[in-house]
Tab-separated table of C-alpha atoms in Angstrom:
chain	number	residue	atom	x	y	z
H	1	MET	CA	298.305	70.986	-110.245
H	2	THR	CA	295.250	69.573	-112.001
H	3	ASP	CA	295.258	70.246	-115.726
H	4	TRP	CA	291.826	71.800	-116.196
H	5	ARG	CA	292.158	72.580	-119.888
H	6	PRO	CA	289.840	70.881	-122.410
H	7	GLY	CA	291.894	68.670	-124.668
H	8	ALA	CA	290.679	68.797	-128.269
H	9	ALA	CA	290.746	72.456	-129.318
H	10	PRO	CA	291.884	71.748	-132.924
H	11	ALA	CA	288.840	69.515	-133.483
H	12	ARG	CA	286.109	71.790	-132.078
H	13	ALA	CA	285.218	73.631	-135.276
H	14	ALA	CA	285.420	70.372	-137.240
H	15	ARG	CA	282.988	68.690	-134.832
H	16	ALA	CA	280.515	71.551	-135.202
H	17	ARG	CA	280.825	71.343	-138.987
H	18	LEU	CA	280.296	67.584	-138.926
H	19	LEU	CA	277.184	67.793	-136.746
H	20	ALA	CA	275.711	70.446	-139.039
H	21	GLY	CA	276.598	68.325	-142.064
H	22	LEU	CA	274.905	65.252	-140.633
H	23	ARG	CA	271.718	67.176	-139.981
H	24	ALA	CA	271.814	68.635	-143.513
H	25	PHE	CA	272.268	65.137	-144.973
H	26	PHE	CA	269.097	63.870	-143.296
H	27	ALA	CA	267.109	67.049	-143.896
H	28	ALA	CA	267.767	66.674	-147.633
H	29	ARG	CA	266.346	63.144	-147.461
H	30	GLY	CA	263.303	64.036	-145.373
H	31	VAL	CA	264.434	62.036	-142.310
H	32	LEU	CA	262.965	63.375	-139.062
H	33	GLU	CA	265.247	64.214	-136.115
H	34	VAL	CA	263.962	62.867	-132.778
H	35	GLU	CA	265.036	62.807	-129.129
H	36	THR	CA	264.630	59.949	-126.655
H	37	PRO	CA	265.582	59.581	-122.964
H	38	ILE	CA	269.151	58.941	-121.842
H	39	LEU	CA	267.906	57.212	-118.677
H	40	SER	CA	265.839	54.011	-118.719
H	41	ARG	CA	264.393	51.627	-116.120
H	42	GLY	CA	265.723	48.612	-118.038
H	43	ALA	CA	268.748	47.780	-120.169
H	44	PRO	CA	269.783	45.530	-123.074
H	45	GLN	CA	270.837	41.989	-122.187
H	46	ASP	CA	273.465	41.740	-124.957
H	47	PRO	CA	276.560	40.087	-123.370
H	48	MET	CA	278.809	42.395	-125.425
H	49	LEU	CA	277.348	45.522	-123.787
H	50	GLU	CA	277.637	46.749	-120.204
H	51	SER	CA	275.239	49.472	-119.099
H	52	TRP	CA	276.128	52.208	-116.647
H	53	GLU	CA	273.804	52.248	-113.658
H	54	ALA	CA	272.522	55.516	-112.193
H	55	GLN	CA	270.994	56.028	-108.763
H	56	ALA	CA	268.726	58.868	-107.657
H	57	PRO	CA	269.196	60.455	-104.199
H	58	GLY	CA	266.083	58.631	-103.006
H	59	GLY	CA	267.475	55.270	-104.077
H	60	GLU	CA	265.610	54.764	-107.351
H	61	ARG	CA	267.822	53.150	-110.012
H	62	GLY	CA	268.027	53.453	-113.766
H	63	TYR	CA	270.417	52.765	-116.646
H	64	LEU	CA	272.161	55.157	-119.012
H	65	GLN	CA	271.453	54.253	-122.623
H	66	THR	CA	274.003	52.228	-124.598
H	67	SER	CA	272.123	53.399	-127.693
H	68	PRO	CA	268.713	54.970	-128.375
H	69	GLU	CA	267.609	51.846	-130.272
H	70	TYR	CA	264.798	50.653	-128.006
H	71	PRO	CA	262.864	53.940	-127.721
H	72	MET	CA	263.432	54.787	-131.393
H	73	LYS	CA	261.835	51.482	-132.363
H	74	ARG	CA	258.909	52.325	-130.128
H	75	LEU	CA	258.500	55.525	-132.150
H	76	LEU	CA	258.500	53.504	-135.373
H	77	ALA	CA	255.916	51.088	-133.987
H	78	ASP	CA	253.797	54.133	-133.122
H	79	GLY	CA	253.806	55.277	-136.756
H	80	ALA	CA	256.854	57.552	-136.972
H	81	PRO	CA	258.414	58.015	-140.439
H	82	ASP	CA	262.131	57.627	-141.197
H	83	ILE	CA	263.930	58.993	-138.110
H	84	TYR	CA	267.418	59.784	-136.840
H	85	GLN	CA	269.037	60.940	-133.627
H	86	ILE	CA	272.416	62.290	-132.545
H	87	ALA	CA	272.654	60.941	-129.006
H	88	ARG	CA	275.005	60.804	-126.044
H	89	VAL	CA	275.457	57.176	-125.007
H	90	PHE	CA	277.372	55.311	-122.297
H	91	ARG	CA	279.048	51.907	-122.271
H	92	GLY	CA	280.973	50.259	-119.485
H	93	GLY	CA	284.246	48.458	-120.069
H	94	GLU	CA	285.112	50.603	-123.080
H	95	SER	CA	288.104	52.863	-122.512
H	96	GLY	CA	291.269	53.242	-124.557
H	97	PRO	CA	292.759	55.037	-127.577
H	98	ARG	CA	289.597	54.378	-129.622
H	99	HIS	CA	287.020	54.120	-126.839
H	100	ASN	CA	285.501	56.572	-124.384
H	101	PRO	CA	282.741	55.389	-122.018
H	102	GLU	CA	280.602	58.404	-123.018
H	103	PHE	CA	280.442	59.126	-126.728
H	104	THR	CA	278.277	60.529	-129.519
H	105	LEU	CA	276.222	58.086	-131.552
H	106	LEU	CA	274.283	58.771	-134.738
H	107	GLU	CA	271.422	56.312	-135.144
H	108	TRP	CA	268.845	56.215	-137.921
H	109	TYR	CA	266.049	54.029	-139.287
H	110	ARG	CA	264.754	53.756	-142.846
H	111	LEU	CA	261.401	52.200	-143.650
H	112	GLY	CA	261.323	49.606	-146.415
H	113	LEU	CA	265.107	49.169	-146.692
H	114	ASP	CA	267.189	46.084	-145.969
H	115	HIS	CA	270.683	46.056	-144.461
H	116	HIS	CA	272.398	46.122	-147.863
H	117	ALA	CA	270.558	49.269	-148.967
H	118	LEU	CA	271.192	50.953	-145.618
H	119	ALA	CA	274.909	50.099	-145.789
H	120	ARG	CA	275.055	51.896	-149.123
H	121	GLU	CA	273.459	54.938	-147.495
H	122	VAL	CA	276.109	54.886	-144.766
H	123	VAL	CA	278.785	54.961	-147.490
H	124	ALA	CA	276.986	57.909	-149.128
H	125	LEU	CA	276.805	59.733	-145.784
H	126	ILE	CA	280.552	59.321	-145.189
H	127	ALA	CA	281.369	60.569	-148.680
H	128	ASP	CA	279.035	63.530	-148.210
H	129	GLN	CA	280.714	64.519	-144.953
H	130	ALA	CA	284.253	64.047	-146.290
H	131	ALA	CA	283.446	66.480	-149.110
H	132	GLN	CA	282.720	69.292	-146.642
H	133	SER	CA	286.363	70.368	-146.397
H	134	PRO	CA	289.375	69.974	-148.708
H	135	ASP	CA	291.446	69.290	-145.589
H	136	TRP	CA	289.370	66.290	-144.540
H	137	HIS	CA	290.336	62.757	-145.466
H	138	ALA	CA	288.037	60.721	-147.706
H	139	PRO	CA	287.904	56.946	-148.166
H	140	ARG	CA	289.073	55.571	-151.493
H	141	GLY	CA	286.618	52.904	-152.437
H	142	CYS	CA	284.508	50.351	-150.620
H	143	GLU	CA	284.406	46.560	-150.569
H	144	ALA	CA	281.519	44.435	-149.263
H	145	ILE	CA	282.067	40.840	-148.161
H	146	ALA	CA	279.996	38.302	-146.259
H	147	TYR	CA	281.195	37.564	-142.723
H	148	ALA	CA	281.472	33.830	-143.426
H	149	ASP	CA	283.385	34.371	-146.675
H	150	LEU	CA	285.857	36.661	-144.896
H	151	PHE	CA	286.618	34.042	-142.233
H	152	ARG	CA	287.011	31.317	-144.840
H	153	SER	CA	289.330	33.381	-147.057
H	154	THR	CA	291.545	34.840	-144.303
H	155	LEU	CA	291.551	32.167	-141.587
H	156	GLY	CA	290.338	29.031	-143.342
H	157	VAL	CA	287.439	28.412	-140.940
H	158	ASP	CA	283.666	28.460	-141.268
H	159	PRO	CA	282.321	30.559	-138.356
H	160	ALA	CA	279.014	28.669	-138.371
H	161	GLU	CA	280.657	25.252	-138.078
H	162	THR	CA	283.614	25.875	-135.764
H	163	ASN	CA	283.828	25.915	-131.950
H	164	ALA	CA	285.725	27.888	-129.309
H	165	ALA	CA	288.629	25.419	-129.112
H	166	GLU	CA	289.207	25.525	-132.863
H	167	LEU	CA	289.038	29.315	-132.910
H	168	GLU	CA	291.533	29.493	-130.040
H	169	ARG	CA	293.894	27.310	-132.053
H	170	VAL	CA	293.489	29.531	-135.126
H	171	ALA	CA	294.112	32.623	-132.988
H	172	GLY	CA	297.307	31.066	-131.628
H	173	ASP	CA	298.479	30.334	-135.170
H	174	HIS	CA	298.186	34.080	-135.818
H	175	GLY	CA	299.995	35.099	-132.628
H	176	LEU	CA	296.865	35.973	-130.651
H	177	VAL	CA	296.775	34.622	-127.096
H	178	ILE	CA	294.037	35.725	-124.669
H	179	ARG	CA	294.169	34.494	-121.110
H	180	GLY	CA	291.051	33.551	-119.164
H	181	GLY	CA	289.236	31.765	-121.935
H	182	LEU	CA	286.554	32.960	-124.355
H	183	ASP	CA	283.432	31.342	-125.728
H	184	ARG	CA	282.858	30.944	-129.461
H	185	ASP	CA	281.439	34.440	-129.991
H	186	GLY	CA	284.189	35.967	-127.882
H	187	TRP	CA	286.804	34.362	-130.119
H	188	LEU	CA	284.996	35.444	-133.276
H	189	ASP	CA	284.968	39.059	-132.045
H	190	ALA	CA	288.622	38.889	-131.009
H	191	LEU	CA	289.681	37.472	-134.371
H	192	ILE	CA	287.781	40.175	-136.260
H	193	SER	CA	289.191	43.000	-134.139
H	194	LEU	CA	292.766	41.820	-133.601
H	195	VAL	CA	293.613	39.611	-136.577
H	196	ILE	CA	291.359	40.317	-139.566
H	197	ALA	CA	290.497	44.051	-139.380
H	198	PRO	CA	294.149	45.195	-139.022
H	199	GLY	CA	294.624	43.830	-142.547
H	200	PHE	CA	291.931	46.034	-144.083
H	201	PRO	CA	293.392	48.738	-146.377
H	202	PRO	CA	293.654	51.926	-144.274
H	203	ASP	CA	292.079	54.219	-146.880
H	204	ARG	CA	289.162	51.934	-147.809
H	205	LEU	CA	285.711	51.241	-146.403
H	206	THR	CA	284.891	47.592	-145.756
H	207	ILE	CA	281.352	46.315	-145.222
H	208	LEU	CA	280.920	42.952	-143.489
H	209	PHE	CA	277.413	41.569	-143.844
H	210	ASP	CA	275.346	38.616	-142.618
H	211	TYR	CA	276.713	37.864	-139.138
H	212	PRO	CA	276.091	34.692	-137.102
H	213	GLU	CA	272.654	34.810	-135.463
H	214	SER	CA	274.326	34.537	-132.040
H	215	GLN	CA	275.820	38.007	-132.668
H	216	ALA	CA	272.710	39.723	-134.006
H	217	VAL	CA	269.982	39.703	-131.383
H	218	LEU	CA	267.846	42.361	-133.106
H	219	ALA	CA	268.491	41.462	-136.773
H	220	ARG	CA	266.129	39.216	-138.719
H	221	PRO	CA	267.388	35.785	-139.822
H	222	CYS	CA	268.828	35.601	-143.349
H	223	ALA	CA	266.482	33.798	-145.704
H	224	ASP	CA	269.353	32.464	-147.833
H	225	ARG	CA	271.998	31.833	-145.123
H	226	PRO	CA	270.805	29.474	-142.359
H	227	GLY	CA	272.421	30.323	-139.027
H	228	TYR	CA	273.133	33.916	-140.066
H	229	ALA	CA	271.266	37.182	-139.555
H	230	ALA	CA	270.898	40.400	-141.569
H	231	ARG	CA	273.494	42.492	-139.757
H	232	PHE	CA	276.328	44.567	-141.207
H	233	GLU	CA	279.320	46.432	-139.840
H	234	LEU	CA	281.230	49.119	-141.683
H	235	TYR	CA	284.947	49.757	-141.158
H	236	TRP	CA	287.175	52.578	-142.327
H	237	GLY	CA	290.545	50.896	-142.391
H	238	ASP	CA	290.647	48.792	-139.233
H	239	LEU	CA	288.320	51.116	-137.298
H	240	GLU	CA	284.716	49.994	-136.893
H	241	LEU	CA	282.386	52.932	-137.571
H	242	ALA	CA	278.867	51.546	-137.912
H	243	ASN	CA	276.682	48.580	-136.996
H	244	GLY	CA	273.328	48.013	-138.683
H	245	TYR	CA	270.452	45.546	-139.062
H	246	HIS	CA	267.559	44.637	-141.274
H	247	GLU	CA	265.443	44.837	-138.178
H	248	LEU	CA	263.872	41.846	-136.469
H	249	ILE	CA	260.074	42.219	-136.300
H	250	ASP	CA	259.156	38.789	-134.871
H	251	PRO	CA	258.584	39.061	-131.084
H	252	ALA	CA	258.892	35.288	-130.593
H	253	VAL	CA	262.408	35.260	-132.085
H	254	PHE	CA	263.273	38.326	-130.003
H	255	ARG	CA	262.236	36.565	-126.781
H	256	GLN	CA	264.175	33.436	-127.715
H	257	ARG	CA	267.361	35.401	-128.402
H	258	ARG	CA	266.947	37.535	-125.288
H	259	GLU	CA	266.708	34.417	-123.126
H	260	ARG	CA	269.855	33.100	-124.801
H	261	ASP	CA	271.665	36.353	-123.993
H	262	ILE	CA	270.461	36.273	-120.379
H	263	ALA	CA	271.778	32.717	-120.054
H	264	GLN	CA	275.146	33.791	-121.458
H	265	ARG	CA	275.367	36.738	-119.064
H	266	ARG	CA	274.522	34.469	-116.154
H	267	ALA	CA	277.132	31.894	-117.230
H	268	ARG	CA	279.794	34.602	-117.532
H	269	GLY	CA	278.942	36.138	-114.167
H	270	GLN	CA	277.890	39.439	-115.770
H	271	PRO	CA	275.345	41.757	-114.122
H	272	LEU	CA	271.711	41.104	-115.041
H	273	PRO	CA	269.925	44.448	-115.372
H	274	PRO	CA	266.125	44.541	-115.492
H	275	VAL	CA	264.599	43.712	-118.861
H	276	ASP	CA	263.070	46.626	-120.785
H	277	ASP	CA	259.635	45.194	-121.603
H	278	HIS	CA	258.593	48.151	-123.747
H	279	LEU	CA	260.461	46.948	-126.851
H	280	GLU	CA	258.830	43.519	-126.686
H	281	ALA	CA	255.421	45.184	-126.402
H	282	ALA	CA	256.236	47.406	-129.389
H	283	LEU	CA	257.209	44.346	-131.438
H	284	GLU	CA	253.949	42.686	-130.455
H	285	SER	CA	252.115	45.814	-131.620
H	286	GLY	CA	253.948	45.692	-134.949
H	287	LEU	CA	257.289	47.149	-136.023
H	288	PRO	CA	257.269	48.161	-139.701
H	289	ASP	CA	259.736	46.636	-142.144
H	290	CYS	CA	262.855	48.758	-141.718
H	291	ALA	CA	266.625	48.829	-141.373
H	292	GLY	CA	268.555	50.707	-138.712
H	293	VAL	CA	272.177	51.619	-138.091
H	294	ALA	CA	274.305	53.233	-135.375
H	295	LEU	CA	277.456	55.159	-136.327
H	296	GLY	CA	280.125	56.468	-133.960
H	297	VAL	CA	280.396	60.209	-134.603
H	298	ASP	CA	283.659	60.618	-132.681
H	299	ARG	CA	285.268	57.794	-134.652
H	300	LEU	CA	284.058	59.231	-137.945
H	301	LEU	CA	285.595	62.564	-136.965
H	302	MET	CA	288.864	60.773	-136.136
H	303	ARG	CA	289.042	59.362	-139.652
H	304	LEU	CA	287.997	62.585	-141.352
H	305	LEU	CA	290.778	64.477	-139.519
H	306	GLY	CA	293.332	61.667	-139.814
H	307	VAL	CA	293.981	61.292	-136.073
H	308	SER	CA	294.493	58.039	-134.206
H	309	ARG	CA	293.116	58.678	-130.688
H	310	ILE	CA	289.586	59.471	-129.626
H	311	ASP	CA	290.805	62.006	-127.050
H	312	GLN	CA	292.012	64.116	-129.987
H	313	VAL	CA	288.383	64.800	-130.937
H	314	ILE	CA	286.730	64.885	-127.470
H	315	ASP	CA	287.346	67.917	-125.247
H	316	PHE	CA	286.512	66.092	-122.020
H	317	PRO	CA	287.476	62.410	-122.228
H	318	TRP	CA	286.676	60.283	-119.179
H	319	GLU	CA	290.320	59.722	-118.250
């Protein structure tokens, strides 16, 4: 018999409390809540993302959003103030104890901030939510470290100077073997996820900042770190919670990076969805100086409740 029962009853009230707490956090700071479409005619070209395709009965095709980033930036280019959204998003190829192909994403943009200032606001948001209940877990401290410095100190390699073969050798030295071959960025991601992050203290937040430009298509280049871009990721223990940028505003750099991503997708044999031209047009019109971040709400709830699987906080997981 099919088990029809929803699966995360103990987390339902906590999810409702968290969503209310997130909205209260932004209301207190005067950040405007917005809504954007789930369905789009185009999709991001980022090789690390796979969009779900949708087809109408008449044959028309669209793509379910991997994040609300593109339309939210169009709002900013149109003069919107600081904005946030709690959105349902969809990503292919992401299923497992910490992944569900459909999940809840909190995304927000702050005018006049850089990625360092926005990372500090993410830390403040997490602390604010953890304080909602004496039964919820709270992180104990936060450490920020540059991406390049982390690789040098833990693996003895400079991510800007190394190549795929060298990274594969380093991975093997740490017991990581991946069949099928990866390019340089694939190895960098694998080493972060499977070798470096598991060593982060489980009760601490860790901020990695200034990622290689090849992994930051929509972040502006770092003025003081050639080859790197103003991106950060925030981890709670070994679990990635948030990904943010000091946003790229130069349309020429955006086009150059997009073409690079398209070439990578083609070389890897990945699908090539239609380009969403609206973001490029918005950049041409003028995106204000701002920083933006996306935070996984389900993963944050996992950490607050001290559970290890995403299906413990989602009533209807895909599986």
